[in-house]
Amino acid sequence: MAEITKEAALQYHMDGRPGKIEVKPTKNYHTQTDLSLAYSPGVAFPCLEIQQNPDDAYKYTDKGNLVAVISNGTAVLGLGDIGAISGKPVMEGKGLLFKIYGGIDVFDIEVDEADPEKFCEAVERIAPTFGGINLEDIKAPECFYIEERLKRTLDIPVMHDDQHGTAIISAAGLKNALEVVGKNIEDAKLVVNGAGAAAISCTKLYCALGVRKENVIMLDSKGVITSDRPNLTEQKKLFATERRDIHTLEEAIRGADVFVGLSKGNILTKEMVRSMADQPIIFALANPTPEISYEDAMEARPDVLMATGRTDYPNQINNVIGFPYIFRGALDVHATAINEEMKMAAVHAIARLAKEPVPDVVNDIYKVNNLTFGPDYFIPKPVDPRLITEVSSAVAKAAVESGVARTSIEDWDEYKKSLSVMLGQETKLTQKLYATASAHPQRVVFAEGAHPTMLRAAVQAKAEKLCVPILLGNDEIITKLAKELDLSLDGIEVINLRHPSQYDRRQRYARILTEKRKREGYTFAEASDKMYERNYFGMMMVETGEADAFITGLYTRYSNTLKVVNEIIGIRPENKTLATMHIINSQRGTLYIADTLVNQNPDTETLVDIARLAEQTVRFFNDTPVMAMISHSNFGSDQCTGAQKVKNAVQQMQQLNPDLAIDGEMQIGFALNTEQRDELYPFTKLNGKNVNTLVFPDLVSARSSYKMLQSINSNVEIIGPIQMGLNKPIHFVDFGATVRDIVNITAIAVIDAYVEKVKQNQQN
């Protein structure tokens, strides 16, 4: 991780628009009608509905997705009591995390009031605005009273994250760490160094999880908290020990199974760690300096299981693993509270997730081959995309079952899918593709079997039941690589096409290819040599029916691959060319773009063919094409050759298919701006329709369009390239494609192969 300097941090918060969050409209506002609906007079109608039924605020406003992050700045991070306005950057940061991880809108509210009674009164008066309250950076013991009172007086979820966030994540970590070392939680001896809000809440939750109070020793700045100490707060009394033989951390930790530090840095020594029980568990959570460094702890006891609050060491206890998803689940059932059942559901969901195979995106971000459950990984990583589906659904279900939900969820699987779509992890289109492919899995050959990305993709596709993978490559190298990546090859066929055992197959393929291309100068010797190449061998597997689909592209140039495709597979008789399409999924909707790979500068006839292929492909995805043929010109405004060929192609397409919604030539801005296009060009066949298919005049413009979107907008999902016009399901991937990119193409290839089989059966 890069060093965070004062200058860099200040520049980050100041650059461009100051701060880190903003408010964006969610409804149309361009016309007078829009504004009249949004405000006067239209806004009166939802107001009256809410007056009749206050719960309708969840139906007509953002209440159900709006959380207040509220602080008085009395305990800001490690800075202490710096005041309400000084803590605003932290509250904005919390809002940013809510949004990017949970899709939740936030108003940060800094209340300049230290008196708990007056603070609560202020929060209670503004609470109707929100679906939930996240209390932040309020000092103990006032925070205990404030949270308890607001939970009692308000009918929306209230949570002090400094207490419960750390408690939930660390409780999940403790549960798993004890499982790794094979110790029973009921027998574990805990030392908790710190007695603030987080420490008290953590220890309460540990006890709810199974830790026995008599096995807990808690310390504050004065030492071990004993029951005979005067002037103890009610919270500290809960964990005051009856023992009189221990007073210091050094004495308390001797023989302990677990140390949980919620105090300050560098107070745990190597000697203390050495005095702990076998396979000790240390949660050193002081930030940014832990109670003991990771290096010192490992040097003192190589058998230690360690967690910190830092990103640069294993097992990070990070509240972002919890609060966005806890509130997400609570909001989605319009919960009146976040209760103990919901917190415990989050604990178990987080703990379970750490035992599941880790998504490739997580391994990539952390630059590791494969994270697996064990000493160095017993807590999910904050970037794990499954947290929102697993934790939020567990919390929502617990809210329903415990009776604090105003509304229920009928289909929990669909709810999980909607959460993935909301954050852009998946789209309805990709979910549909996966569901269709998994219902009809086919035999798919992966050309570059020894490439780590292709290997991971094949294993992932099998795990998602999309296909029966066949890997091409050296079997020894692939087996070794799979072992290094901790991937199972069970049920995956590996074919070493150059091995002597494949001689007869290579010869048979060569004879078939020679016969197929004998009038093009092919000799058997030449064809035989080509069968040592992955693309020739793999495509022949599909051509002969020994496989159903083929995926390639990580190593090979497109031009070389296309040459092989033309020699072996060929173009469908009704087409003059082949082409490719990319699908762009964004908040605007789905866009289909062609041709993105094959035809550099197509003439009119080729553009017509590309448009026909695009129409067929959009229908293949069960969508209705609304097509714009793109140019720099609008409906004859420029008579140059480039614009004219597009215009001619449009005319031919309209003649071939009068019912198809297609028009042009037009600039891309008018294609995508329905209102502006209809106002200036009301005669177009696209009038009143939203364009979803764009046919570009050349390869450069088509490819540049999706590449630019991919580079500047991380929320855009790109699927492709998708081949159009070939006789068989041969699909390519982009150089540098991710595992998810390849799995997406695999799903398409499987559906392509299945559809071809259905067509053949119908013809027969």
mmCIF file with all atom_site columns, C-alpha atoms in Angstrom, residues 194-290:
data_model
loop_
_atom_site.group_PDB
_atom_site.id
_atom_site.type_symbol
_atom_site.label_atom_id
_atom_site.label_alt_id
_atom_site.label_comp_id
_atom_site.label_asym_id
_atom_site.label_entity_id
_atom_site.label_seq_id
_atom_site.pdbx_PDB_ins_code
_atom_site.Cartn_x
_atom_site.Cartn_y
_atom_site.Cartn_z
_atom_site.occupancy
_atom_site.B_iso_or_equiv
_atom_site.pdbx_formal_charge
_atom_site.auth_seq_id
_atom_site.auth_comp_id
_atom_site.auth_asym_id
_atom_site.auth_atom_id
_atom_site.pdbx_PDB_model_num
ATOM 1  C CA . GLY A 1 194 ? -9.578  -1.991  26.395 1.00 0.00 ? 194 GLY A CA 1
ATOM 2  C CA . ALA A 1 195 ? -12.910 -1.181  27.994 1.00 0.00 ? 195 ALA A CA 1
ATOM 3  C CA . GLY A 1 196 ? -14.402 1.386   25.646 1.00 0.00 ? 196 GLY A CA 1
ATOM 4  C CA . ALA A 1 197 ? -17.516 1.115   23.504 1.00 0.00 ? 197 ALA A CA 1
ATOM 5  C CA . ALA A 1 198 ? -16.004 -1.345  21.025 1.00 0.00 ? 198 ALA A CA 1
ATOM 6  C CA . ALA A 1 199 ? -14.430 -3.570  23.690 1.00 0.00 ? 199 ALA A CA 1
ATOM 7  C CA . ILE A 1 200 ? -17.643 -3.839  25.718 1.00 0.00 ? 200 ILE A CA 1
ATOM 8  C CA . SER A 1 201 ? -19.756 -4.592  22.659 1.00 0.00 ? 201 SER A CA 1
ATOM 9  C CA . CYS A 1 202 ? -17.234 -7.119  21.314 1.00 0.00 ? 202 CYS A CA 1
ATOM 10 C CA . THR A 1 203 ? -17.092 -9.009  24.578 1.00 0.00 ? 203 THR A CA 1
ATOM 11 C CA . LYS A 1 204 ? -20.878 -9.084  24.894 1.00 0.00 ? 204 LYS A CA 1
ATOM 12 C CA . LEU A 1 205 ? -21.144 -10.615 21.450 1.00 0.00 ? 205 LEU A CA 1
ATOM 13 C CA . TYR A 1 206 ? -18.349 -13.118 22.162 1.00 0.00 ? 206 TYR A CA 1
ATOM 14 C CA . CYS A 1 207 ? -20.314 -14.268 25.201 1.00 0.00 ? 207 CYS A CA 1
ATOM 15 C CA . ALA A 1 208 ? -23.496 -14.539 23.129 1.00 0.00 ? 208 ALA A CA 1
ATOM 16 C CA . LEU A 1 209 ? -21.470 -16.690 20.743 1.00 0.00 ? 209 LEU A CA 1
ATOM 17 C CA . GLY A 1 210 ? -20.430 -19.059 23.546 1.00 0.00 ? 210 GLY A CA 1
ATOM 18 C CA . VAL A 1 211 ? -17.526 -17.538 25.480 1.00 0.00 ? 211 VAL A CA 1
ATOM 19 C CA . ARG A 1 212 ? -18.075 -17.884 29.237 1.00 0.00 ? 212 ARG A CA 1
ATOM 20 C CA . LYS A 1 213 ? -17.860 -14.695 31.290 1.00 0.00 ? 213 LYS A CA 1
ATOM 21 C CA . GLU A 1 214 ? -15.664 -16.358 33.893 1.00 0.00 ? 214 GLU A CA 1
ATOM 22 C CA . ASN A 1 215 ? -13.091 -16.981 31.148 1.00 0.00 ? 215 ASN A CA 1
ATOM 23 C CA . VAL A 1 216 ? -12.842 -13.267 30.274 1.00 0.00 ? 216 VAL A CA 1
ATOM 24 C CA . ILE A 1 217 ? -10.300 -10.858 31.744 1.00 0.00 ? 217 ILE A CA 1
ATOM 25 C CA . MET A 1 218 ? -10.822 -7.224  30.726 1.00 0.00 ? 218 MET A CA 1
ATOM 26 C CA . LEU A 1 219 ? -8.330  -4.426  31.250 1.00 0.00 ? 219 LEU A CA 1
ATOM 27 C CA . ASP A 1 220 ? -8.574  -0.661  30.998 1.00 0.00 ? 220 ASP A CA 1
ATOM 28 C CA . SER A 1 221 ? -5.872  2.005   31.395 1.00 0.00 ? 221 SER A CA 1
ATOM 29 C CA . LYS A 1 222 ? -5.644  1.187   35.116 1.00 0.00 ? 222 LYS A CA 1
ATOM 30 C CA . GLY A 1 223 ? -5.117  -2.538  34.653 1.00 0.00 ? 223 GLY A CA 1
ATOM 31 C CA . VAL A 1 224 ? -7.301  -5.589  35.208 1.00 0.00 ? 224 VAL A CA 1
ATOM 32 C CA . ILE A 1 225 ? -10.917 -4.647  35.975 1.00 0.00 ? 225 ILE A CA 1
ATOM 33 C CA . THR A 1 226 ? -11.784 -6.388  39.225 1.00 0.00 ? 226 THR A CA 1
ATOM 34 C CA . SER A 1 227 ? -15.149 -6.454  40.950 1.00 0.00 ? 227 SER A CA 1
ATOM 35 C CA . ASP A 1 228 ? -13.771 -4.733  44.073 1.00 0.00 ? 228 ASP A CA 1
ATOM 36 C CA . ARG A 1 229 ? -12.568 -1.672  42.184 1.00 0.00 ? 229 ARG A CA 1
ATOM 37 C CA . PRO A 1 230 ? -14.605 1.436   43.148 1.00 0.00 ? 230 PRO A CA 1
ATOM 38 C CA . ASN A 1 231 ? -16.536 3.675   40.739 1.00 0.00 ? 231 ASN A CA 1
ATOM 39 C CA . LEU A 1 232 ? -16.897 1.164   37.931 1.00 0.00 ? 232 LEU A CA 1
ATOM 40 C CA . THR A 1 233 ? -19.337 2.055   35.151 1.00 0.00 ? 233 THR A CA 1
ATOM 41 C CA . GLU A 1 234 ? -22.264 -0.276  34.576 1.00 0.00 ? 234 GLU A CA 1
ATOM 42 C CA . GLN A 1 235 ? -20.590 -1.503  31.386 1.00 0.00 ? 235 GLN A CA 1
ATOM 43 C CA . LYS A 1 236 ? -17.295 -2.345  33.084 1.00 0.00 ? 236 LYS A CA 1
ATOM 44 C CA . LYS A 1 237 ? -19.096 -4.134  35.922 1.00 0.00 ? 237 LYS A CA 1
ATOM 45 C CA . LEU A 1 238 ? -20.382 -6.646  33.374 1.00 0.00 ? 238 LEU A CA 1
ATOM 46 C CA . PHE A 1 239 ? -16.868 -8.022  32.868 1.00 0.00 ? 239 PHE A CA 1
ATOM 47 C CA . ALA A 1 240 ? -15.178 -7.328  36.189 1.00 0.00 ? 240 ALA A CA 1
ATOM 48 C CA . THR A 1 241 ? -13.378 -10.440 37.401 1.00 0.00 ? 241 THR A CA 1
ATOM 49 C CA . GLU A 1 242 ? -13.580 -11.937 40.877 1.00 0.00 ? 242 GLU A CA 1
ATOM 50 C CA . ARG A 1 243 ? -9.924  -12.927 40.695 1.00 0.00 ? 243 ARG A CA 1
ATOM 51 C CA . ARG A 1 244 ? -7.556  -11.007 42.957 1.00 0.00 ? 244 ARG A CA 1
ATOM 52 C CA . ASP A 1 245 ? -4.276  -12.585 41.825 1.00 0.00 ? 245 ASP A CA 1
ATOM 53 C CA . ILE A 1 246 ? -3.914  -10.633 38.574 1.00 0.00 ? 246 ILE A CA 1
ATOM 54 C CA . HIS A 1 247 ? -3.515  -6.908  38.053 1.00 0.00 ? 247 HIS A CA 1
ATOM 55 C CA . THR A 1 248 ? -1.431  -6.325  34.924 1.00 0.00 ? 248 THR A CA 1
ATOM 56 C CA . LEU A 1 249 ? -1.626  -7.367  31.286 1.00 0.00 ? 249 LEU A CA 1
ATOM 57 C CA . GLU A 1 250 ? 1.508   -9.464  31.746 1.00 0.00 ? 250 GLU A CA 1
ATOM 58 C CA . GLU A 1 251 ? -0.193  -11.448 34.529 1.00 0.00 ? 251 GLU A CA 1
ATOM 59 C CA . ALA A 1 252 ? -3.571  -11.674 32.767 1.00 0.00 ? 252 ALA A CA 1
ATOM 60 C CA . ILE A 1 253 ? -2.292  -12.999 29.456 1.00 0.00 ? 253 ILE A CA 1
ATOM 61 C CA . ARG A 1 254 ? -0.314  -15.893 30.864 1.00 0.00 ? 254 ARG A CA 1
ATOM 62 C CA . GLY A 1 255 ? -1.920  -19.087 29.510 1.00 0.00 ? 255 GLY A CA 1
ATOM 63 C CA . ALA A 1 256 ? -4.629  -17.202 27.597 1.00 0.00 ? 256 ALA A CA 1
ATOM 64 C CA . ASP A 1 257 ? -5.973  -18.608 24.339 1.00 0.00 ? 257 ASP A CA 1
ATOM 65 C CA . VAL A 1 258 ? -7.074  -15.277 22.890 1.00 0.00 ? 258 VAL A CA 1
ATOM 66 C CA . PHE A 1 259 ? -5.925  -11.663 23.135 1.00 0.00 ? 259 PHE A CA 1
ATOM 67 C CA . VAL A 1 260 ? -8.238  -8.955  21.803 1.00 0.00 ? 260 VAL A CA 1
ATOM 68 C CA . GLY A 1 261 ? -6.693  -5.506  21.732 1.00 0.00 ? 261 GLY A CA 1
ATOM 69 C CA . LEU A 1 262 ? -8.931  -2.455  21.429 1.00 0.00 ? 262 LEU A CA 1
ATOM 70 C CA . SER A 1 263 ? -6.603  -0.039  23.118 1.00 0.00 ? 263 SER A CA 1
ATOM 71 C CA . LYS A 1 264 ? -3.346  1.493   21.902 1.00 0.00 ? 264 LYS A CA 1
ATOM 72 C CA . GLY A 1 265 ? -0.244  0.469   19.991 1.00 0.00 ? 265 GLY A CA 1
ATOM 73 C CA . ASN A 1 266 ? 2.792   -1.464  21.185 1.00 0.00 ? 266 ASN A CA 1
ATOM 74 C CA . ILE A 1 267 ? 1.548   -2.565  24.609 1.00 0.00 ? 267 ILE A CA 1
ATOM 75 C CA . LEU A 1 268 ? 1.814   -6.316  23.977 1.00 0.00 ? 268 LEU A CA 1
ATOM 76 C CA . THR A 1 269 ? 5.375   -7.636  24.148 1.00 0.00 ? 269 THR A CA 1
ATOM 77 C CA . LYS A 1 270 ? 6.962   -10.707 22.608 1.00 0.00 ? 270 LYS A CA 1
ATOM 78 C CA . GLU A 1 271 ? 7.433   -12.159 26.088 1.00 0.00 ? 271 GLU A CA 1
ATOM 79 C CA . MET A 1 272 ? 3.721   -11.825 26.766 1.00 0.00 ? 272 MET A CA 1
ATOM 80 C CA . VAL A 1 273 ? 2.902   -13.610 23.510 1.00 0.00 ? 273 VAL A CA 1
ATOM 81 C CA . ARG A 1 274 ? 5.282   -16.435 24.386 1.00 0.00 ? 274 ARG A CA 1
ATOM 82 C CA . SER A 1 275 ? 3.436   -16.912 27.678 1.00 0.00 ? 275 SER A CA 1
ATOM 83 C CA . MET A 1 276 ? 0.110   -17.587 25.959 1.00 0.00 ? 276 MET A CA 1
ATOM 84 C CA . ALA A 1 277 ? -1.368  -21.048 25.349 1.00 0.00 ? 277 ALA A CA 1
ATOM 85 C CA . ASP A 1 278 ? -0.541  -23.203 22.323 1.00 0.00 ? 278 ASP A CA 1
ATOM 86 C CA . GLN A 1 279 ? -1.657  -21.739 18.985 1.00 0.00 ? 279 GLN A CA 1
ATOM 87 C CA . PRO A 1 280 ? -2.617  -18.409 20.507 1.00 0.00 ? 280 PRO A CA 1
ATOM 88 C CA . ILE A 1 281 ? -5.061  -16.086 18.752 1.00 0.00 ? 281 ILE A CA 1
ATOM 89 C CA . ILE A 1 282 ? -4.199  -12.380 18.719 1.00 0.00 ? 282 ILE A CA 1
ATOM 90 C CA . PHE A 1 283 ? -6.561  -9.688  17.484 1.00 0.00 ? 283 PHE A CA 1
ATOM 91 C CA . ALA A 1 284 ? -4.426  -6.531  17.673 1.00 0.00 ? 284 ALA A CA 1
ATOM 92 C CA . LEU A 1 285 ? -6.999  -3.991  16.522 1.00 0.00 ? 285 LEU A CA 1
ATOM 93 C CA . ALA A 1 286 ? -5.543  -0.643  17.577 1.00 0.00 ? 286 ALA A CA 1
ATOM 94 C CA . ASN A 1 287 ? -5.221  1.506   14.460 1.00 0.00 ? 287 ASN A CA 1
ATOM 95 C CA . PRO A 1 288 ? -2.978  2.472   12.772 1.00 0.00 ? 288 PRO A CA 1
ATOM 96 C CA . THR A 1 289 ? -0.449  0.941   15.190 1.00 0.00 ? 289 THR A CA 1
ATOM 97 C CA . PRO A 1 290 ? -1.523  -2.471  16.568 1.00 0.00 ? 290 PRO A CA 1
#
